[in-house]
PDB file of C-alpha atoms and ligand atoms in Angstrom:
ATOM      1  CA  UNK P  21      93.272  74.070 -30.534  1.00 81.00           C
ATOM      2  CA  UNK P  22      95.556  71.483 -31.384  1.00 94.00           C
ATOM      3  CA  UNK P  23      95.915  70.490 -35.446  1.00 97.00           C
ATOM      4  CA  UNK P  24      93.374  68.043 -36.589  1.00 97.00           C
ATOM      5  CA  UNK P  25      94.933  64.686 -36.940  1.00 96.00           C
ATOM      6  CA  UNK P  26      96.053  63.421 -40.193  1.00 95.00           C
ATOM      7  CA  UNK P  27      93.883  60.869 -39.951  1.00 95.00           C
ATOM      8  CA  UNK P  28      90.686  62.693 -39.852  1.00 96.00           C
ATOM      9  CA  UNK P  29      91.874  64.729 -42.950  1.00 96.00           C
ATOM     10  CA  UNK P  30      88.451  63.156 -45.112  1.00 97.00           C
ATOM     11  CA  UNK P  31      86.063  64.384 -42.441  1.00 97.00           C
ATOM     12  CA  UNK P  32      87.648  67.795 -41.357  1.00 97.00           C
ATOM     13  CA  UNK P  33      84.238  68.859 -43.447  1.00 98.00           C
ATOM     14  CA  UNK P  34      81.950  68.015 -40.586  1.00 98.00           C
ATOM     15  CA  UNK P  35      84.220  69.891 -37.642  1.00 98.00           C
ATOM     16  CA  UNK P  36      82.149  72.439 -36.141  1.00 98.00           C
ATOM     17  CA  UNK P  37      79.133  73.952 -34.147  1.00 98.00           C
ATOM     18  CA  UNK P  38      75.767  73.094 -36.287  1.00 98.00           C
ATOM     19  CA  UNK P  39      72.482  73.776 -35.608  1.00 98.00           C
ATOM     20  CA  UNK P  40      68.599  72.420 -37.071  1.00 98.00           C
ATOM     21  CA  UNK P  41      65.896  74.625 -36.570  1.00 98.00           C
ATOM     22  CA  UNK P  42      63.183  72.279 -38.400  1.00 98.00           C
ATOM     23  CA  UNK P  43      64.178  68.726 -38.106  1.00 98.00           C
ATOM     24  CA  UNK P  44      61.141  66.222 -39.100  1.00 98.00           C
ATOM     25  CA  UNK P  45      60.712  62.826 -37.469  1.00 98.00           C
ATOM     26  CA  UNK P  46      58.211  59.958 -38.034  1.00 98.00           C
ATOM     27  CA  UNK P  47      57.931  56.011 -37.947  1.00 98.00           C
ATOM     28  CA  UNK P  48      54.812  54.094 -38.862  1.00 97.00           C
ATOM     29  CA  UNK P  49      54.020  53.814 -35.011  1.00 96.00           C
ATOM     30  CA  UNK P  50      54.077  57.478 -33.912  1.00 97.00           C
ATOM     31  CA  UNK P  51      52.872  60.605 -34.752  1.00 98.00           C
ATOM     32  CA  UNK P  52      54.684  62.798 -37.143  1.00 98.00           C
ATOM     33  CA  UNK P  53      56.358  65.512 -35.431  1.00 98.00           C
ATOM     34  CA  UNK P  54      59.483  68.601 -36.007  1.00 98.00           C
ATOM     35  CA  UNK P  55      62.474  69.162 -33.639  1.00 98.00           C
ATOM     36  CA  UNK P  56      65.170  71.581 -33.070  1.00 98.00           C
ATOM     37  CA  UNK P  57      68.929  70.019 -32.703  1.00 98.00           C
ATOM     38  CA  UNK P  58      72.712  71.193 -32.021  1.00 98.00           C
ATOM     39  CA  UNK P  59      75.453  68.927 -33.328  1.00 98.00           C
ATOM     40  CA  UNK P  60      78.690  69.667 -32.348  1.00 98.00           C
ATOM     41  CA  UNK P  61      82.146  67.591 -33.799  1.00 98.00           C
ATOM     42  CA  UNK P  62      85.258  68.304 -32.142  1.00 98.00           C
ATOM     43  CA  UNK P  63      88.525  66.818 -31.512  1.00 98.00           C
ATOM     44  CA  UNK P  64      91.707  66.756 -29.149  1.00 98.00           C
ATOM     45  CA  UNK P  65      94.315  66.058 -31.385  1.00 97.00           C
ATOM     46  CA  UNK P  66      93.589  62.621 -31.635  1.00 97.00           C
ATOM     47  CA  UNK P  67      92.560  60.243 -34.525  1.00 96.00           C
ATOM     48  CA  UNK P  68      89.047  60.267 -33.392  1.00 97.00           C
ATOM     49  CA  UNK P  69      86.568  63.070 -33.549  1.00 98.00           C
ATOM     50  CA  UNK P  70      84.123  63.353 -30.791  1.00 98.00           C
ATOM     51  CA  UNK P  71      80.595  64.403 -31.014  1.00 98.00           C
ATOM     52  CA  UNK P  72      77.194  65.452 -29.303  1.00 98.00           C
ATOM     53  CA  UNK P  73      73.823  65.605 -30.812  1.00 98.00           C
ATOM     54  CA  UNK P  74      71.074  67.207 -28.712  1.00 98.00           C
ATOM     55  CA  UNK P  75      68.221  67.567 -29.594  1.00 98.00           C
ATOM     56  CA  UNK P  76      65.192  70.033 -28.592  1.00 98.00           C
ATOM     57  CA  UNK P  77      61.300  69.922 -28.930  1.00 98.00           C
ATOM     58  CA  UNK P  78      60.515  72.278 -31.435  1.00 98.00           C
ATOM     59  CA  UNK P  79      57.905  74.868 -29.778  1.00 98.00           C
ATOM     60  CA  UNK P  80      58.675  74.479 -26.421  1.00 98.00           C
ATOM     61  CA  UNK P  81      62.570  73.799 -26.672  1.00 97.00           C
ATOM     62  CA  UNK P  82      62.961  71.040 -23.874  1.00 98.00           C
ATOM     63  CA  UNK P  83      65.785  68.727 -24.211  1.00 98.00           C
ATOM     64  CA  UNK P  84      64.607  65.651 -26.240  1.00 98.00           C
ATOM     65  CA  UNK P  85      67.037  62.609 -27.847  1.00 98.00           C
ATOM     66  CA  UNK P  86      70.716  63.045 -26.686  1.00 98.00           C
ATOM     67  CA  UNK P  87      73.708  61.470 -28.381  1.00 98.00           C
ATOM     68  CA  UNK P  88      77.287  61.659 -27.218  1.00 98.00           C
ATOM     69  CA  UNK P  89      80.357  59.719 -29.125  1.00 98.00           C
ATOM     70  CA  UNK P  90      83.271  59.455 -31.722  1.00 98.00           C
ATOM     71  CA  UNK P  91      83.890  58.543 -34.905  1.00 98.00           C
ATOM     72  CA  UNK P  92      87.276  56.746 -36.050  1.00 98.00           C
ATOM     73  CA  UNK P  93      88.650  55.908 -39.376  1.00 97.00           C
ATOM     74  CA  UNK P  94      90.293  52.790 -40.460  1.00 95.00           C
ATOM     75  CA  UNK P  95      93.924  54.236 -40.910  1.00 90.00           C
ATOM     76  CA  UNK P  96      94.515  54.402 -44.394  1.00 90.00           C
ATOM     77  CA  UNK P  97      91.049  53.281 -45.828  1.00 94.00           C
ATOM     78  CA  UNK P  98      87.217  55.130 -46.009  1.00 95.00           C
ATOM     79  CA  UNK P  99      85.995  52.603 -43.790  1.00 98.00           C
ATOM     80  CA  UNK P 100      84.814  54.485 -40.279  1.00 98.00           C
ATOM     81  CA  UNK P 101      83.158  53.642 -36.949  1.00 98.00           C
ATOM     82  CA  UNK P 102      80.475  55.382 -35.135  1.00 98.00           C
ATOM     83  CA  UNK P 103      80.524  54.406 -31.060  1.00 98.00           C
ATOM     84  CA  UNK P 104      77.181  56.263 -30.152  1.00 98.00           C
ATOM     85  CA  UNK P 105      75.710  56.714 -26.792  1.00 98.00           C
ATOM     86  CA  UNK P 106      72.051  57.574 -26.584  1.00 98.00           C
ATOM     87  CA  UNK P 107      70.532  58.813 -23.439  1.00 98.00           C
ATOM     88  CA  UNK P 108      67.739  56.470 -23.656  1.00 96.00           C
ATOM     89  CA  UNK P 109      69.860  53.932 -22.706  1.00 97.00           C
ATOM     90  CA  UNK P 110      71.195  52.578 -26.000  1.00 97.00           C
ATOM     91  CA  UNK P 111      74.781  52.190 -27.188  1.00 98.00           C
ATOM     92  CA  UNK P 112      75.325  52.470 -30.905  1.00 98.00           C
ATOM     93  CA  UNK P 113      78.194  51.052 -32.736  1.00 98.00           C
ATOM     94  CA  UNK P 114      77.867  51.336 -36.666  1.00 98.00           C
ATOM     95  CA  UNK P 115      80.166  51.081 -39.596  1.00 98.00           C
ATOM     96  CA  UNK P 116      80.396  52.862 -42.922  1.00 98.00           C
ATOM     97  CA  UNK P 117      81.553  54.697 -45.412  1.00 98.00           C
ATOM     98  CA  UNK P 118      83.079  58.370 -46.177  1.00 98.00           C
ATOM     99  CA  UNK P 119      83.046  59.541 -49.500  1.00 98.00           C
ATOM    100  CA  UNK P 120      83.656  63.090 -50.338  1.00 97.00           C
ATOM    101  CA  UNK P 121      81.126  64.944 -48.338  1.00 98.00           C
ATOM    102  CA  UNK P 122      78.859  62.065 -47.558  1.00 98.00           C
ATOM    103  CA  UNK P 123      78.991  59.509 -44.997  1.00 98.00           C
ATOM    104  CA  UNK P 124      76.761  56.306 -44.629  1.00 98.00           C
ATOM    105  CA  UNK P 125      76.513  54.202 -41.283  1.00 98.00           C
ATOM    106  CA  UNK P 126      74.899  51.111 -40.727  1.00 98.00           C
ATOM    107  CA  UNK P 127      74.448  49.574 -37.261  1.00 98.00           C
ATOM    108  CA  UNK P 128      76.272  46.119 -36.547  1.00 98.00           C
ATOM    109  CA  UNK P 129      75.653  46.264 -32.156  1.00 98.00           C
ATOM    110  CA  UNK P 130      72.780  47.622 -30.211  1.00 98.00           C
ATOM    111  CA  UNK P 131      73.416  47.351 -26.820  1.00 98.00           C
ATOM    112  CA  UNK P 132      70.298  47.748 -24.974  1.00 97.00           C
ATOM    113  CA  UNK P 133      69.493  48.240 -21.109  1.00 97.00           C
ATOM    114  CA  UNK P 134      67.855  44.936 -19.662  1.00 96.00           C
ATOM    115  CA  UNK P 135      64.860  47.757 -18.454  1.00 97.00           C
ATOM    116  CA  UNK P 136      64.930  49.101 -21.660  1.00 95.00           C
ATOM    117  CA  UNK P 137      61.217  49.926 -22.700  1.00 93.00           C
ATOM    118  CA  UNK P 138      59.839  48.254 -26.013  1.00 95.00           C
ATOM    119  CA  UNK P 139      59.995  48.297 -28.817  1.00 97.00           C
ATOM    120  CA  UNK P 140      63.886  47.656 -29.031  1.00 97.00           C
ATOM    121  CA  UNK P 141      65.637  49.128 -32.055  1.00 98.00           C
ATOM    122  CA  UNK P 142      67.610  46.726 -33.814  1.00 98.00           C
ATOM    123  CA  UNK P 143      69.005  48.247 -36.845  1.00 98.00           C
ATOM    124  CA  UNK P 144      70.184  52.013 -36.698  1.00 98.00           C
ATOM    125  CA  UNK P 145      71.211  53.939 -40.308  1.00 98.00           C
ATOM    126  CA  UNK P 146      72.050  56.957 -40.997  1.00 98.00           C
ATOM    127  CA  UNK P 147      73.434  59.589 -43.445  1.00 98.00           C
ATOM    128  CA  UNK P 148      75.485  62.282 -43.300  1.00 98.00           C
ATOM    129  CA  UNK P 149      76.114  64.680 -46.276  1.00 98.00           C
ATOM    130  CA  UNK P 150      77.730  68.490 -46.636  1.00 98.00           C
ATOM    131  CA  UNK P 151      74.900  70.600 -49.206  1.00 98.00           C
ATOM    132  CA  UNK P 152      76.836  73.479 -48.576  1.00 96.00           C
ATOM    133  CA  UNK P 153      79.410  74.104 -47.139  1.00 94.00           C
ATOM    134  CA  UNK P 154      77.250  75.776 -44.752  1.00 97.00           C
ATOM    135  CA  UNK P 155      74.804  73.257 -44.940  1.00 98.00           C
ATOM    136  CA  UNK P 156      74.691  69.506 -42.879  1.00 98.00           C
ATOM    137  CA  UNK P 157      72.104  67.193 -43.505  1.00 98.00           C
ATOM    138  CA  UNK P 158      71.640  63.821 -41.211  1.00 99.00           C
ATOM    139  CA  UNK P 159      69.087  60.963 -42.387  1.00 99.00           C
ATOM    140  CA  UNK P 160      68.211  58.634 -39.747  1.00 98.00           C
ATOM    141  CA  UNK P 161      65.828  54.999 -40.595  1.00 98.00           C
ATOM    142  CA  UNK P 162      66.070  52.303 -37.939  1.00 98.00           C
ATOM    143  CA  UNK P 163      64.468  49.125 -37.491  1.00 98.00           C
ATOM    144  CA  UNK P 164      62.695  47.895 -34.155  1.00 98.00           C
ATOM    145  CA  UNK P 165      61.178  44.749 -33.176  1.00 96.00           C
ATOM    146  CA  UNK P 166      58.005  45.816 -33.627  1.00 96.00           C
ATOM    147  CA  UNK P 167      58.893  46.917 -37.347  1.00 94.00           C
ATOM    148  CA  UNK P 168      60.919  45.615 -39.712  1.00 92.00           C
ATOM    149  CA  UNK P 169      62.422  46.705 -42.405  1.00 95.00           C
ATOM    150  CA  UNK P 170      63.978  49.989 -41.582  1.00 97.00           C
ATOM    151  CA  UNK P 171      61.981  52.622 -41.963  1.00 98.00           C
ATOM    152  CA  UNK P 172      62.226  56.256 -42.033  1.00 98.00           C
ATOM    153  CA  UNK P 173      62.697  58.030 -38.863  1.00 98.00           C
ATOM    154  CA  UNK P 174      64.686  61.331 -38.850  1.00 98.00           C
ATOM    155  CA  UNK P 175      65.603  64.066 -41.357  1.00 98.00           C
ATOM    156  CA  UNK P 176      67.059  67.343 -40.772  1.00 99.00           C
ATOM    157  CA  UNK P 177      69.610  70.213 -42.198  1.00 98.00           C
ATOM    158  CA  UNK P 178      71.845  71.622 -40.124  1.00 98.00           C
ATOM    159  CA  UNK P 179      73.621  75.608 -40.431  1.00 98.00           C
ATOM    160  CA  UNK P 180      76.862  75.788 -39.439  1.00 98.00           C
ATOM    161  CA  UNK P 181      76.701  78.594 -36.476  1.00 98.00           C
ATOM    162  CA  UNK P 182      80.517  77.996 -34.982  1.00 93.00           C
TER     163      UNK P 182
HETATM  164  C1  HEM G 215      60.036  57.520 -30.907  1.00 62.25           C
HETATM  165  C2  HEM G 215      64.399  55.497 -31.463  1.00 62.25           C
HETATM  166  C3  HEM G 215      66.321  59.842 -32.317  1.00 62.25           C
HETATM  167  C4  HEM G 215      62.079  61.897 -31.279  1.00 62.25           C
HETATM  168  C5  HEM G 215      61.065  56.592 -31.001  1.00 62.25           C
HETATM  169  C6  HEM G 215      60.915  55.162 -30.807  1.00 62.25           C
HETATM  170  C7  HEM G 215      62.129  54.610 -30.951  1.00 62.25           C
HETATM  171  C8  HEM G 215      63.057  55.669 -31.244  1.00 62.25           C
HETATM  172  C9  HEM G 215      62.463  53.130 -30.836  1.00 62.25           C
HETATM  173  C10 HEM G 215      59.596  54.435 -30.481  1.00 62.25           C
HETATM  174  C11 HEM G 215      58.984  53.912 -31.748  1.00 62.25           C
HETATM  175  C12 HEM G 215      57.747  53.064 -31.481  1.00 62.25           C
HETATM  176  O1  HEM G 215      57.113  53.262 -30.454  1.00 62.25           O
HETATM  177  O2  HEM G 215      57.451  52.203 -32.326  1.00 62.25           O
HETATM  178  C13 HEM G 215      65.292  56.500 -31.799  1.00 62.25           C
HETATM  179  C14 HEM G 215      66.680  56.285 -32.155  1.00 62.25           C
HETATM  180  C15 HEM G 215      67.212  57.513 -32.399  1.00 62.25           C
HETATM  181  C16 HEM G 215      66.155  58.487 -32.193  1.00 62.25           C
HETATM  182  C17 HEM G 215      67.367  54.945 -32.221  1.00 62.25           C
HETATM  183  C18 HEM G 215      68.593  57.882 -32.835  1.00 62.25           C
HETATM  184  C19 HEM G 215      69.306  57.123 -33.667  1.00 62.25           C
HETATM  185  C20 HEM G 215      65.357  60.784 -32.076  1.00 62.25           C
HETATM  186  C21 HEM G 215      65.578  62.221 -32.126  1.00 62.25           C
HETATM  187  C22 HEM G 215      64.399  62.794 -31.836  1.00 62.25           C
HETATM  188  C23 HEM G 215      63.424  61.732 -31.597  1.00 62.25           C
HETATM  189  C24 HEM G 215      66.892  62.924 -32.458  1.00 62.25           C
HETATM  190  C25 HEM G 215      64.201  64.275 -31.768  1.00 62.25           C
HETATM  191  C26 HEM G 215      63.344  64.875 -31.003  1.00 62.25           C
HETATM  192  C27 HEM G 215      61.171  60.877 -31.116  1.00 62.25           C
HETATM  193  C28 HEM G 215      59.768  61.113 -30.815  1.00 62.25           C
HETATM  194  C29 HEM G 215      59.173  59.857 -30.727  1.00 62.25           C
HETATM  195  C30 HEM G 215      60.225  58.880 -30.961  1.00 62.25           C
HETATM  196  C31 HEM G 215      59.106  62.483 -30.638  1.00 62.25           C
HETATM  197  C32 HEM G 215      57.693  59.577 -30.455  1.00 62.25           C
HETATM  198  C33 HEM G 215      57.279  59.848 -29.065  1.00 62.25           C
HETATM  199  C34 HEM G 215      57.804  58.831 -28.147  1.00 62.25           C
HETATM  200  O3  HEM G 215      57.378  57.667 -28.258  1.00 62.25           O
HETATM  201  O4  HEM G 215      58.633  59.169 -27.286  1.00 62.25           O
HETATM  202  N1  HEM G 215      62.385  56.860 -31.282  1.00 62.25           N
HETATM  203  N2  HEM G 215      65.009  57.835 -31.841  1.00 62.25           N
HETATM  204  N3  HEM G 215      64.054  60.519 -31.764  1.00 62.25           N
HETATM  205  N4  HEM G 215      61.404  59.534 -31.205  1.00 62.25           N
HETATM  206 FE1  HEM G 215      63.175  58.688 -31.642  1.00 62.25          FE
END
């Protein structure tokens, strides 16, 4: 594999193969439930890394959510960009912050099918943070138009397994 960019040097923490064997999800208009999910970061060489989040039902281990995309860092700053495609038909793009082993992301663009099905999320954050350094945690709370203001929706710790 080619060296990891320069660039990327404050988030060569979350490179790897990472797996969550008991996520838990909930809003205020579902039913609480747990899920399985694989998170992969990986890069080319290039000042982006690339990543893929798929996720699993927990008993029966179907494929559930999917996310594909890249994160970028403003050159020279802790400012990065999350460009997030979601394979129910949503394109993320959110902006945030890297410090140390933690990274926050807010949403600034949904884009949104026109056959989407309601509600529509309008406001996507999340967190990132290294426990261990075996040890990924991701905290999702979005915002819909059906309810407002975020709420919780996702939490989950990850093993590193690659
Ligand atoms: C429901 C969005 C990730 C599992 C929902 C709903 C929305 C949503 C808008 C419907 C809420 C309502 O009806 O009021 C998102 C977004 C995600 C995400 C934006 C990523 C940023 C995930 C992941 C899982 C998941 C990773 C893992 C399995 C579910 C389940 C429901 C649900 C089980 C309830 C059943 C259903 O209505 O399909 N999500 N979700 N979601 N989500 Fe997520």
């Amino acid at each position: 594999a080619p060296p990891l960019h320069e660039a990327l040097t404050p988030l060569a923490w979350l490179v790897g193969t990472w797996r969550g064997e008991e996520g838990t999800g909930d809003y205020p208009t579902i039913k609480d439930f747990k899920y399985k999910e694989e998170v992969k970061f990986d890069h080319v060489g290039q000042p982006n890394l690339e990543f893929s989040f798929n996720s699993s039902h927990y008993e029966t281990g179907k494929p559930l959510h999917r996310e594909k995309g890249f994160l970028k860092i403003q050159p020279g700053t802790s400012h990065l960009a999350m460009v997030n495609t979601q394979n129910v038909g949503i394109v993320e793009l959110s902006e945030g912050e890297v410090k140390g082993q933690e990274i926050t992301l807010e949403s600034h663009t949904i884009g949104r099918m026109t056959f989407g099905k309601d509600p529509a999320v309008t406001k996507i954050q999340r967190t990132f943070r290294l426990v261990d350094p075996d040890t990924l945690e991701q905290v999702v709370h979005m915002e819909t138009s059906a309810t407002t203001p975020a709420q919780h929706h996702l939490s989950i710790q990850y093993k590193k397994v690659a």
